PDB file of C-alpha atoms in Angstrom:
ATOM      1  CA  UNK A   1     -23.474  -5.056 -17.640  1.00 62.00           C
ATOM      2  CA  UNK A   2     -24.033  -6.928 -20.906  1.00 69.00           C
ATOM      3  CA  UNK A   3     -24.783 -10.188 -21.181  1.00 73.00           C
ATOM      4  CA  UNK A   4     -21.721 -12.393 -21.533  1.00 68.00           C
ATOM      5  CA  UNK A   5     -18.935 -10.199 -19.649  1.00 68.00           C
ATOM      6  CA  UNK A   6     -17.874 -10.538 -16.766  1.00 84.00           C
ATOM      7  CA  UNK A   7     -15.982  -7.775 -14.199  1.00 90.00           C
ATOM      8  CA  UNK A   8     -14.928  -7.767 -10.725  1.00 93.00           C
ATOM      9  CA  UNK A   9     -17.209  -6.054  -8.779  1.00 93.00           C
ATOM     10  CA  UNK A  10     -17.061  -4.254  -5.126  1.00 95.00           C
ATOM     11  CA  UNK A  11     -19.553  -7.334  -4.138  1.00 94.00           C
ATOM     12  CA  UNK A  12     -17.117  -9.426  -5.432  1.00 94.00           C
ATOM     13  CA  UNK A  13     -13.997  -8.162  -3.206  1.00 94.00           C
ATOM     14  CA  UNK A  14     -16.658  -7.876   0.046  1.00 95.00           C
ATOM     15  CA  UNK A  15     -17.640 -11.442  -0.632  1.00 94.00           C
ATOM     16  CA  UNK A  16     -13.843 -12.859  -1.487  1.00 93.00           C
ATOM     17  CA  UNK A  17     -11.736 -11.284   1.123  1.00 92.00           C
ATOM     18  CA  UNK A  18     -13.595  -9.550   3.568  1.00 93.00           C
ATOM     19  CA  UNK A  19     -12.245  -6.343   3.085  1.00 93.00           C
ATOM     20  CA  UNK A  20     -14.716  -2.896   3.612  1.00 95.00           C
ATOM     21  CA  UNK A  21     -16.454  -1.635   0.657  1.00 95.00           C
ATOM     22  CA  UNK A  22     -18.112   1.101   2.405  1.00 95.00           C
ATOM     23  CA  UNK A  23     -16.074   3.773   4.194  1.00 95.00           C
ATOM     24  CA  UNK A  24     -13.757   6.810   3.705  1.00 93.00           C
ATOM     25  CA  UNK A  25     -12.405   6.716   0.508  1.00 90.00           C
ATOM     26  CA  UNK A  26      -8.399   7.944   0.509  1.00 86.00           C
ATOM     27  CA  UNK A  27      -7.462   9.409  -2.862  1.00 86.00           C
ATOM     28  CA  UNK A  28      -3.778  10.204  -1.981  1.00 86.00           C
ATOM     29  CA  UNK A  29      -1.595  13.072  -3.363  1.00 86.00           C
ATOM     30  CA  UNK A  30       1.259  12.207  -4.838  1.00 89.00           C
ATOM     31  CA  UNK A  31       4.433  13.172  -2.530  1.00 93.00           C
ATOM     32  CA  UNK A  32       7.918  14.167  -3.273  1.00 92.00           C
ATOM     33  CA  UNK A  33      11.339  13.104  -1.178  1.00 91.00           C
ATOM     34  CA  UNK A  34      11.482  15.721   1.414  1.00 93.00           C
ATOM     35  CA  UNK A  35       7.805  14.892   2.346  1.00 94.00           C
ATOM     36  CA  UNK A  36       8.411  10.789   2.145  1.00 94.00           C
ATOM     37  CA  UNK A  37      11.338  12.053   4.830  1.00 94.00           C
ATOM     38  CA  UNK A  38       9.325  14.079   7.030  1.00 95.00           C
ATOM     39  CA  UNK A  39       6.615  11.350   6.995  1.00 95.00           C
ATOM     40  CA  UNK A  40       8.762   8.741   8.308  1.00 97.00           C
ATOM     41  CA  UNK A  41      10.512  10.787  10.686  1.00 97.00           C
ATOM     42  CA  UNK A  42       7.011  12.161  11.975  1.00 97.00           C
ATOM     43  CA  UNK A  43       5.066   8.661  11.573  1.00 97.00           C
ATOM     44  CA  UNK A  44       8.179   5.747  11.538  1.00 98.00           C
ATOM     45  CA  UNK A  45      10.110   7.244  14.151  1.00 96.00           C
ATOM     46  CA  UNK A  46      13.328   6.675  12.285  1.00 97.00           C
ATOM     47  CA  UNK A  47      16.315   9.304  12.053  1.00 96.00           C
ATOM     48  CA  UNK A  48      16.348  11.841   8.900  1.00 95.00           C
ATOM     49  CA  UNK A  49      19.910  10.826   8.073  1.00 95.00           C
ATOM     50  CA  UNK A  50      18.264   7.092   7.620  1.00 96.00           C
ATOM     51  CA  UNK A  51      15.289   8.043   5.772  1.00 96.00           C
ATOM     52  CA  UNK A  52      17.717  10.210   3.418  1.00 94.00           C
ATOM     53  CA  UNK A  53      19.347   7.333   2.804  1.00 93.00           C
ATOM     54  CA  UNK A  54      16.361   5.380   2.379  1.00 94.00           C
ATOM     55  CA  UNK A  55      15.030   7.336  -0.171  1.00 92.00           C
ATOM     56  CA  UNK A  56      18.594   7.449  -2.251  1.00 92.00           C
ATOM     57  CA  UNK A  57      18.280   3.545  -2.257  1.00 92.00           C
ATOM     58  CA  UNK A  58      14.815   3.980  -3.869  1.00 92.00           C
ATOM     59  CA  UNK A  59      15.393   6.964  -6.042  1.00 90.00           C
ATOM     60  CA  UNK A  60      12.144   8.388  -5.003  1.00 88.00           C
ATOM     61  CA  UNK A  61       9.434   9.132  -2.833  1.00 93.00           C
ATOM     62  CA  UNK A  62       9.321   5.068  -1.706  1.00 93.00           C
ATOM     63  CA  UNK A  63       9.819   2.892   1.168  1.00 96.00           C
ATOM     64  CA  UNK A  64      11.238  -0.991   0.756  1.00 97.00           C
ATOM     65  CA  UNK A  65       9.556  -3.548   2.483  1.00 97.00           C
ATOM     66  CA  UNK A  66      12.495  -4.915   3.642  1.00 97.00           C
ATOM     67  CA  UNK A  67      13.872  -1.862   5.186  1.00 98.00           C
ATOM     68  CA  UNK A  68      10.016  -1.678   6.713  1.00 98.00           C
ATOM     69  CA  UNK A  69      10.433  -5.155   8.293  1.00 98.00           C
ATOM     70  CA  UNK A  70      13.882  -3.543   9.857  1.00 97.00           C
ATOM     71  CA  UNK A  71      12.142  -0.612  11.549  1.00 98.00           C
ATOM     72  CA  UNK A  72       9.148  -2.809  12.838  1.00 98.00           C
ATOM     73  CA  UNK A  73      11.933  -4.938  14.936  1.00 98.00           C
ATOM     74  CA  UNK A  74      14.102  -1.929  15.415  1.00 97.00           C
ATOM     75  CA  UNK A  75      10.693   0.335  17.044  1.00 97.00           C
ATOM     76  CA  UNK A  76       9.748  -3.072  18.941  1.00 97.00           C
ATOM     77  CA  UNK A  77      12.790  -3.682  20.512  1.00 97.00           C
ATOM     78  CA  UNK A  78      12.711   0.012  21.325  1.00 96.00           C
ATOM     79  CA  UNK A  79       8.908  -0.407  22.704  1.00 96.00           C
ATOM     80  CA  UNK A  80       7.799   2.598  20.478  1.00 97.00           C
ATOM     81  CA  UNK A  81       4.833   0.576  19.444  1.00 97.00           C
ATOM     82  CA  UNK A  82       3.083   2.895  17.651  1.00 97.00           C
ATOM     83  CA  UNK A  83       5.655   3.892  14.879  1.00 98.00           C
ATOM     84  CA  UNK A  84       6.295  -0.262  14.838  1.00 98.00           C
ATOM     85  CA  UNK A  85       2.177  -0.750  14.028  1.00 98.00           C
ATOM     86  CA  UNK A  86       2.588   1.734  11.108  1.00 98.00           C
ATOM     87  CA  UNK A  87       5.953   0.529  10.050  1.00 98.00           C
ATOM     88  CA  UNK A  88       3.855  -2.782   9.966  1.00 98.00           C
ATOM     89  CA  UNK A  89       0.576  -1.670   8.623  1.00 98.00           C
ATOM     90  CA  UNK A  90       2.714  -0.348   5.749  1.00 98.00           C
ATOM     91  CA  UNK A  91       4.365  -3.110   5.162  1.00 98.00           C
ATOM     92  CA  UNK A  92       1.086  -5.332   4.794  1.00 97.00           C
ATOM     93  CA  UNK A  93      -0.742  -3.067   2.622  1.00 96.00           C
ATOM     94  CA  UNK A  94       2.312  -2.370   0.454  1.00 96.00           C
ATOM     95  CA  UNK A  95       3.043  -6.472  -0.107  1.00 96.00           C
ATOM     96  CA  UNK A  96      -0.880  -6.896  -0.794  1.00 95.00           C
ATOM     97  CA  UNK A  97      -3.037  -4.239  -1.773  1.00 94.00           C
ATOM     98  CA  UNK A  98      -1.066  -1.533  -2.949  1.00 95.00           C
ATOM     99  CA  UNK A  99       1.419  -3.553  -4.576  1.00 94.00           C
ATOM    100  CA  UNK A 100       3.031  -2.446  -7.238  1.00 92.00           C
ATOM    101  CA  UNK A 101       4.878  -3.612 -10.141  1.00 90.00           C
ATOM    102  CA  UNK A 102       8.193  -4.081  -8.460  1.00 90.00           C
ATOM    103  CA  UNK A 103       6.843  -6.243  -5.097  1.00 90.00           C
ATOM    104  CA  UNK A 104       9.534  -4.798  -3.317  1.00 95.00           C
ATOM    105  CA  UNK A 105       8.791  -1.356  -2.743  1.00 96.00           C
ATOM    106  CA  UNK A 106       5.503   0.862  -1.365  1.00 96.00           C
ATOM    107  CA  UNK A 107       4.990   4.485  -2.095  1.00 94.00           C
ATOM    108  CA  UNK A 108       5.243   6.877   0.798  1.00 95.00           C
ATOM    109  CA  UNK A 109       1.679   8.040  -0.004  1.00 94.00           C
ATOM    110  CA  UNK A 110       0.296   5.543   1.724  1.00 96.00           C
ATOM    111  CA  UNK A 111       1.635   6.282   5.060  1.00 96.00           C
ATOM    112  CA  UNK A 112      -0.297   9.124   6.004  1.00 95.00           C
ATOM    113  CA  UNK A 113      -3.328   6.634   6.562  1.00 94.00           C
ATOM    114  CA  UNK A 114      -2.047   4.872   9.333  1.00 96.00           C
ATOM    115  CA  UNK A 115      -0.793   8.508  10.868  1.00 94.00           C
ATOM    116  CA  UNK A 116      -4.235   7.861  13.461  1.00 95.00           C
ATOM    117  CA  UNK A 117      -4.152   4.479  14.339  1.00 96.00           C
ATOM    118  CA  UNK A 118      -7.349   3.926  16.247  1.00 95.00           C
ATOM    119  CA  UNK A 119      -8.877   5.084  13.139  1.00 93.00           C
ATOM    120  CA  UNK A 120      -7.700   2.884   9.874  1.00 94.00           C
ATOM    121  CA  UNK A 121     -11.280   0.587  10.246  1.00 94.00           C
ATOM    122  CA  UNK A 122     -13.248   3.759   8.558  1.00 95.00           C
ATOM    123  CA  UNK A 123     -11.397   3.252   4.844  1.00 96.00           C
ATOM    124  CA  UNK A 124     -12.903   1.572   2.683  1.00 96.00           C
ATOM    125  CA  UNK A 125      -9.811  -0.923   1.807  1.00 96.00           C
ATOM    126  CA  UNK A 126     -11.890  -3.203  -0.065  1.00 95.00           C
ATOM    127  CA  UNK A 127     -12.638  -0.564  -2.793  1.00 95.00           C
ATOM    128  CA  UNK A 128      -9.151   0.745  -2.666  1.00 95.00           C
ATOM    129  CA  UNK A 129      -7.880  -2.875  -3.667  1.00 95.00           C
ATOM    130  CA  UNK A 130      -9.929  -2.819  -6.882  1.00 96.00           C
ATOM    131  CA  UNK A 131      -9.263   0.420  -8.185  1.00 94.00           C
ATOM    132  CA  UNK A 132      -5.423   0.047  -7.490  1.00 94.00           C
ATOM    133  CA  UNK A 133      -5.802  -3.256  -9.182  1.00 95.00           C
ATOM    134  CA  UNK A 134      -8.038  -1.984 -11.938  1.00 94.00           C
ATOM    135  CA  UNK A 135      -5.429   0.926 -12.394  1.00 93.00           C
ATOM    136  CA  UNK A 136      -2.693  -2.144 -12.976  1.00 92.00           C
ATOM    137  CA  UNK A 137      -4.649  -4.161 -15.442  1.00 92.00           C
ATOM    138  CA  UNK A 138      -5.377  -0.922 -17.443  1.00 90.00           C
ATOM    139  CA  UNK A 139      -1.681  -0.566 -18.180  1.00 86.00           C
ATOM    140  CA  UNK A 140      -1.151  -4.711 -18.450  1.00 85.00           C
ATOM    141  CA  UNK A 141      -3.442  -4.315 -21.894  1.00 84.00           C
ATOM    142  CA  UNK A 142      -0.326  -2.673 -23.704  1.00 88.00           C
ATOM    143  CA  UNK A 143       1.820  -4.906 -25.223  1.00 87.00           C
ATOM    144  CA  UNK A 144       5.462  -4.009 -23.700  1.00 88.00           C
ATOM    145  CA  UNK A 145       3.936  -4.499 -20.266  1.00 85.00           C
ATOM    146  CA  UNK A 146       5.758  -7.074 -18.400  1.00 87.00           C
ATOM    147  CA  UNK A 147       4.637  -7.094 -15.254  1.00 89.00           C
ATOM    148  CA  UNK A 148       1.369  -6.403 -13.453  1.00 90.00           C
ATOM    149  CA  UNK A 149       1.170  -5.068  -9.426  1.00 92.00           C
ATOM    150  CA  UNK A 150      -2.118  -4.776  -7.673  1.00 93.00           C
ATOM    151  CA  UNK A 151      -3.521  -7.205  -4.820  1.00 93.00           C
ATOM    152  CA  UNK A 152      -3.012 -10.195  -7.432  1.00 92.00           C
ATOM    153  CA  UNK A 153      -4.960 -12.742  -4.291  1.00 92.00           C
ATOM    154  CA  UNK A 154      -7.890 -10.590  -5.340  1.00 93.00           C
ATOM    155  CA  UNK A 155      -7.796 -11.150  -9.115  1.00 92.00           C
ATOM    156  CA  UNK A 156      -6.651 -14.978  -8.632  1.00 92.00           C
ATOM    157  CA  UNK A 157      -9.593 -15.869  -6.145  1.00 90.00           C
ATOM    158  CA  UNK A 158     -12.138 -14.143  -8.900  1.00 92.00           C
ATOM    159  CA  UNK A 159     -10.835 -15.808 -11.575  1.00 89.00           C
ATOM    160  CA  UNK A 160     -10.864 -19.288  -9.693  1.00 82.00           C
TER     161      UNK A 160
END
């Protein structure tokens, strides 16, 4: 890198939050709304009259967090532990780093990487984190951008 500029750099995320740099690396496909409903019917364990519904609310292939939070306790209460450790896993990931621009919603591509639990430790989330987060601040340099999604704890805690 030339002298004077400055980046955020895989060492930097390692170093900062403790997230994996080195690992699996999930590139994921985008997905339409009859695969976001046969993913959370599948992986969420929630009815397909719900997820229809679901995906009306968000006019796409997209989950809310809120509605995420509401099938954790639902899939608890119901001791289906499993689809309540995704339901959560998606949750976290969608309110840090895969936020997007919105903070309110997560994209149903996301869930397939929780479909193996005992196996989500061989991503590399670290790098995932920046390059979501790079992908946001490559659109924030237009000037009718007006707001920014990404794992914004990341880019805070480098820039302090």
């Amino acid at each position: 890198m030339p002298f004077g500029e400055m980046t955020i750099t895989l060492g930097d995320v390692a170093n900062l939050l403790g997230l994996p740099i080195r690992g699996e690396f999930y590139s994921p496909p985008d997905v339409d709304r009859v695969t976001t409903c046969n993913l959370a019917v599948h992986l969420l364990g929630v009815t397909t009259e719900e997820i229809w519904e679901e995906t009306k609310k968000t006019r796409g292939a997209h989950y809310r967090l809120d509605w995420l939070k509401e099938v954790f306790r639902r899939q608890c209460a119901t001791e289906r532990f499993d689809c309540a450790a995704r339901a959560y896993l998606l949750n976290l990931v969608g309110s840090t780093i895969f936020a997007d621009k919105s903070h309110t919603l997560v994209d149903a591509k996301y869930l397939p990487l929780f479909r193996y639990l005992d196996g989500i430790d061989r991503y590399a989330w670290g790098t995932a984190a920046l390059v979501v987060l790079y992908d946001y601040l490559s659109d924030a340099c237009y000037y009718d951008t007006k707001q920014l999604g990404g794992y914004m704890t990341l880019l805070q805690c480098w820039i302090y």
